Amino acid sequence: MPALLAARRAGLTTAIVPVEVLAEASLVDGIDLHGAQTLAEVLAWLRGEPVALHPPPQPADPPLPAAPDLADVVGQPEARWALEVAAAGAHHLLLTGPPGTGKTMLAERLPGLLPPLTRQDSLAVTAVHSVAGVLSSDYPLVASPPFVNVHHTTSMAALIGGGSGMAKPGAASRAHKGVLFLDEACEFGQKTIDTLRTALEEGEVRIPRRDGIARYPARFQLILATNPCPCAPPKETDCICTSTVRRRYQSRLSGPLLDRVDLRVRMRATTAMANADAAPPEPTAVVRARVLKARTRAATRWFAHGHTWLANALVPGPALRREFALPRQTTALLDRALALGALTGRGADRCLRVAWTLADLAEADRPTADHVAAALHFRERRAP
């Protein structure tokens, strides 16, 4: 597929591909496509000889995946709210809590809250998956935001991409326009996980090769999940780690990486009795409706000012501080945190982006001081 997309950009109108990839190739519009089983068939067709090349199949809509529902997640109201905010603004998220608190369940439900992929994005994601060799032969088009779960034993090459010969996309690129989930994030090698910093800032990965640099898109939402300590007991009262051990464990996530994570939530174990009197959890459909409304509100606002940002997380820092600067009384807490050195400039920009998302969810025209305070509080929620 990437070759066909490049051919279309170059103005070519006809292409012959192996019949085995004809279904995948037919996803590219604007090209007269034929499938061949052998090179002899191609040569015969080029000479004008009568040969029956294979026509592309009729496109079939892929079945909708059975996405897990938020209604399955009982309790954890703060974490559920953070997930909604993350979806509404395309923000990165850190979930910290003992085993069994629902960190993975929440992460798996983020794709169901996201807007559907546009045709252009769907083709871009499908092209990456094609190069990676992970496309389904029955339904090659990737129509929904992908969810890529990465284990802490994953190598740097598997995370970012690489390999002998042609560099293949790694997990970061396969999560393009979707969600990259790193479970047990503190168990990753620091050098491995820090390679994501470029992707988080620039939306692509660059893989050095002998003859140049391979580039793949990697504009994903990152969810990090981690236990608060290495012993990780289900009950925090059973923890045998000292405060020094806990701090050392959490410091495996470097400051520069955490500075790029907008939302941080501390999850605690709950009991069935504690949740018995709680209201039934909202299903994905209800939360998704609010998310899409907030996304539309944000995109409409930025477009009205001549910008094409589709989510608040994509708004550049200079625009937040100049063209869309908030009154001093609104950002007083943020300014104080900056003055005290408790927040970096990058962190302040990310707080402002979250504040805009909170305002969009509240259907407010612009963030208030309460929205800024809530955004700042999200960055302070870490395990003790």
CSV table of C-alpha atoms in Angstrom, one decimal, residues 20-25 57-63 134-142:
chain,number,residue,atom,x,y,z
A,20,GLU,CA,-2.1,-11.9,-2.9
A,21,VAL,CA,-2.2,-8.2,-1.9
A,22,LEU,CA,-4.9,-7.2,-4.3
A,23,ALA,CA,-7.5,-6.7,-1.5
A,24,GLU,CA,-5.1,-4.4,0.4
A,25,ALA,CA,-4.1,-2.5,-2.7
A,57,PRO,CA,-12.4,-7.4,-5.3
A,58,GLN,CA,-15.4,-5.5,-4.2
A,59,PRO,CA,-14.6,-3.6,-1.0
A,60,ALA,CA,-16.2,-5.0,2.1
A,61,ASP,CA,-16.8,-3.1,5.3
A,62,PRO,CA,-14.7,-4.5,8.1
A,63,PRO,CA,-16.7,-5.8,11.1
A,134,VAL,CA,0.3,-7.2,10.7
A,135,LEU,CA,-2.7,-6.5,8.4
A,136,SER,CA,-5.6,-8.9,8.4
A,137,SER,CA,-6.0,-10.6,5.0
A,138,ASP,CA,-9.8,-10.6,5.2
A,139,TYR,CA,-10.3,-6.9,6.2
A,140,PRO,CA,-7.0,-5.1,5.5
A,141,LEU,CA,-8.4,-1.6,6.2
A,142,VAL,CA,-7.7,-0.4,9.8
